[in-house]
């Protein structure tokens, strides 16, 4: 596990060893996209050993993208920003925490790339 609250010397080399990343915000250095979801895709592309990334959203909870192996399956391609927007809808009648998952898909972030995974 790597715990870094700010950019430190050697952090980029250590991040390439990480299998799981937890963020309370996405660094502009790591993010090439303009959205949180695009930033998570960017991180998965930059960090091939990483199995999943989670970013907290304050009182709105968190978002996770997990890298997935597809084998022979050819999943559909989904725009990550569209998927993220759909998942942001909040059920105000529930008092319990909720988890909204998606099927394995080719998660595409415009201008960044595509990762096979689910959120």
CSV table of C-alpha atoms in Angstrom, one decimal:
chain,number,residue,atom,x,y,z
A,1,UNK,CA,0.0,0.0,0.0
A,2,UNK,CA,1.2,3.5,-0.8
A,3,UNK,CA,-0.1,6.4,1.2
A,4,UNK,CA,0.7,9.8,-0.4
A,5,UNK,CA,-1.2,13.0,0.4
A,6,UNK,CA,0.8,15.0,-2.1
A,7,UNK,CA,3.3,14.6,-4.9
A,8,UNK,CA,6.6,13.3,-3.6
A,9,UNK,CA,9.8,12.2,-5.3
A,10,UNK,CA,9.6,8.7,-6.6
A,11,UNK,CA,5.8,8.5,-6.3
A,12,UNK,CA,5.3,7.8,-10.0
A,13,UNK,CA,7.6,4.7,-9.8
A,14,UNK,CA,5.8,3.4,-6.7
A,15,UNK,CA,2.4,3.9,-8.3
A,16,UNK,CA,3.3,1.5,-11.1
A,17,UNK,CA,3.5,-1.2,-8.4
A,18,UNK,CA,0.1,-0.5,-6.9
A,19,UNK,CA,-2.7,-3.0,-7.5
A,20,UNK,CA,-5.4,-0.8,-5.8
A,21,UNK,CA,-5.7,3.0,-5.8
A,22,UNK,CA,-7.9,5.0,-3.4
A,23,UNK,CA,-8.1,8.8,-4.0
A,24,UNK,CA,-9.9,11.6,-2.3
A,25,UNK,CA,-9.4,13.7,-5.4
A,26,UNK,CA,-7.7,13.2,-8.8
A,27,UNK,CA,-4.5,15.0,-9.3
A,28,UNK,CA,-4.3,17.2,-12.4
A,29,UNK,CA,-0.9,15.4,-13.0
A,30,UNK,CA,-2.8,12.0,-13.3
A,31,UNK,CA,-5.9,13.2,-15.0
A,32,UNK,CA,-5.9,14.0,-18.8
A,33,UNK,CA,-9.6,14.2,-19.1
A,34,UNK,CA,-11.9,16.8,-17.7
A,35,UNK,CA,-14.1,14.4,-15.7
A,36,UNK,CA,-13.6,12.3,-12.6
A,37,UNK,CA,-14.5,9.1,-14.6
A,38,UNK,CA,-12.1,10.1,-17.4
A,39,UNK,CA,-9.4,10.6,-14.8
A,40,UNK,CA,-10.0,7.1,-13.4
A,41,UNK,CA,-9.7,5.6,-16.9
A,42,UNK,CA,-6.5,7.6,-17.4
A,43,UNK,CA,-5.1,6.1,-14.2
A,44,UNK,CA,-6.0,2.5,-15.2
A,45,UNK,CA,-4.3,3.1,-18.6
A,46,UNK,CA,-1.1,4.5,-17.0
A,47,UNK,CA,-0.9,1.9,-14.2
A,48,UNK,CA,-1.2,-1.6,-15.8
A,49,UNK,CA,-0.8,-3.4,-12.5
A,50,UNK,CA,-3.8,-1.6,-10.9
A,51,UNK,CA,-6.9,-3.8,-10.6
A,52,UNK,CA,-9.2,-1.0,-9.5
A,53,UNK,CA,-9.3,2.7,-8.7
A,54,UNK,CA,-11.7,4.4,-6.3
A,55,UNK,CA,-12.3,8.2,-6.0
A,56,UNK,CA,-14.4,9.6,-3.1
A,57,UNK,CA,-17.0,12.2,-4.0
A,58,UNK,CA,-17.6,13.7,-0.6
A,59,UNK,CA,-21.2,13.5,0.5
A,60,UNK,CA,-22.1,12.0,-2.9
A,61,UNK,CA,-20.2,8.7,-2.0
A,62,UNK,CA,-17.6,7.3,-4.3
A,63,UNK,CA,-17.0,5.8,-7.7
A,64,UNK,CA,-14.9,2.7,-8.5
A,65,UNK,CA,-13.7,1.3,-11.8
A,66,UNK,CA,-12.4,-2.2,-11.8
A,67,UNK,CA,-10.3,-3.6,-14.6
A,68,UNK,CA,-11.8,-6.8,-16.0
A,69,UNK,CA,-10.4,-9.6,-18.2
A,70,UNK,CA,-12.9,-10.5,-20.9
A,71,UNK,CA,-11.5,-13.7,-22.3
A,72,UNK,CA,-13.4,-14.6,-25.5
A,73,UNK,CA,-16.3,-12.2,-24.6
A,74,UNK,CA,-16.6,-9.1,-26.7
A,75,UNK,CA,-18.3,-6.5,-24.4
A,76,UNK,CA,-20.0,-3.4,-25.8
A,77,UNK,CA,-18.3,-0.1,-25.7
A,78,UNK,CA,-19.7,2.5,-23.3
A,79,UNK,CA,-18.8,6.1,-22.8
A,80,UNK,CA,-17.6,6.4,-19.3
A,81,UNK,CA,-19.0,9.9,-18.8
A,82,UNK,CA,-22.5,8.8,-19.9
A,83,UNK,CA,-22.3,5.8,-17.5
A,84,UNK,CA,-21.1,8.0,-14.6
A,85,UNK,CA,-23.9,10.4,-15.2
A,86,UNK,CA,-26.5,7.6,-15.1
A,87,UNK,CA,-25.0,6.3,-11.8
A,88,UNK,CA,-25.2,9.8,-10.2
A,89,UNK,CA,-29.0,9.7,-10.0
A,90,UNK,CA,-29.8,9.6,-6.3
A,91,UNK,CA,-32.7,7.7,-4.7
A,92,UNK,CA,-33.8,10.1,-2.0
A,93,UNK,CA,-36.3,7.6,-0.5
A,94,UNK,CA,-33.6,5.2,0.7
A,95,UNK,CA,-31.9,5.7,4.0
A,96,UNK,CA,-29.4,2.9,3.4
A,97,UNK,CA,-26.2,3.0,1.4
A,98,UNK,CA,-26.6,1.9,-2.2
A,99,UNK,CA,-24.3,0.3,-4.7
A,100,UNK,CA,-24.9,0.7,-8.4
A,101,UNK,CA,-22.9,-1.7,-10.5
A,102,UNK,CA,-22.5,-2.2,-14.2
A,103,UNK,CA,-21.8,-5.1,-16.5
A,104,UNK,CA,-18.3,-5.6,-17.9
A,105,UNK,CA,-17.9,-3.2,-20.9
A,106,UNK,CA,-15.2,-1.4,-22.9
A,107,UNK,CA,-15.2,1.8,-20.9
A,108,UNK,CA,-14.2,4.6,-23.2
A,109,UNK,CA,-13.1,8.1,-22.2
A,110,UNK,CA,-13.0,10.6,-25.1
A,111,UNK,CA,-9.4,11.7,-25.9
A,112,UNK,CA,-8.0,9.3,-23.3
A,113,UNK,CA,-8.6,5.7,-24.3
A,114,UNK,CA,-10.5,2.5,-23.5
A,115,UNK,CA,-10.3,0.0,-20.6
A,116,UNK,CA,-12.2,-3.2,-20.3
A,117,UNK,CA,-13.9,-3.1,-16.9
A,118,UNK,CA,-17.0,-2.3,-14.8
A,119,UNK,CA,-18.0,0.3,-12.3
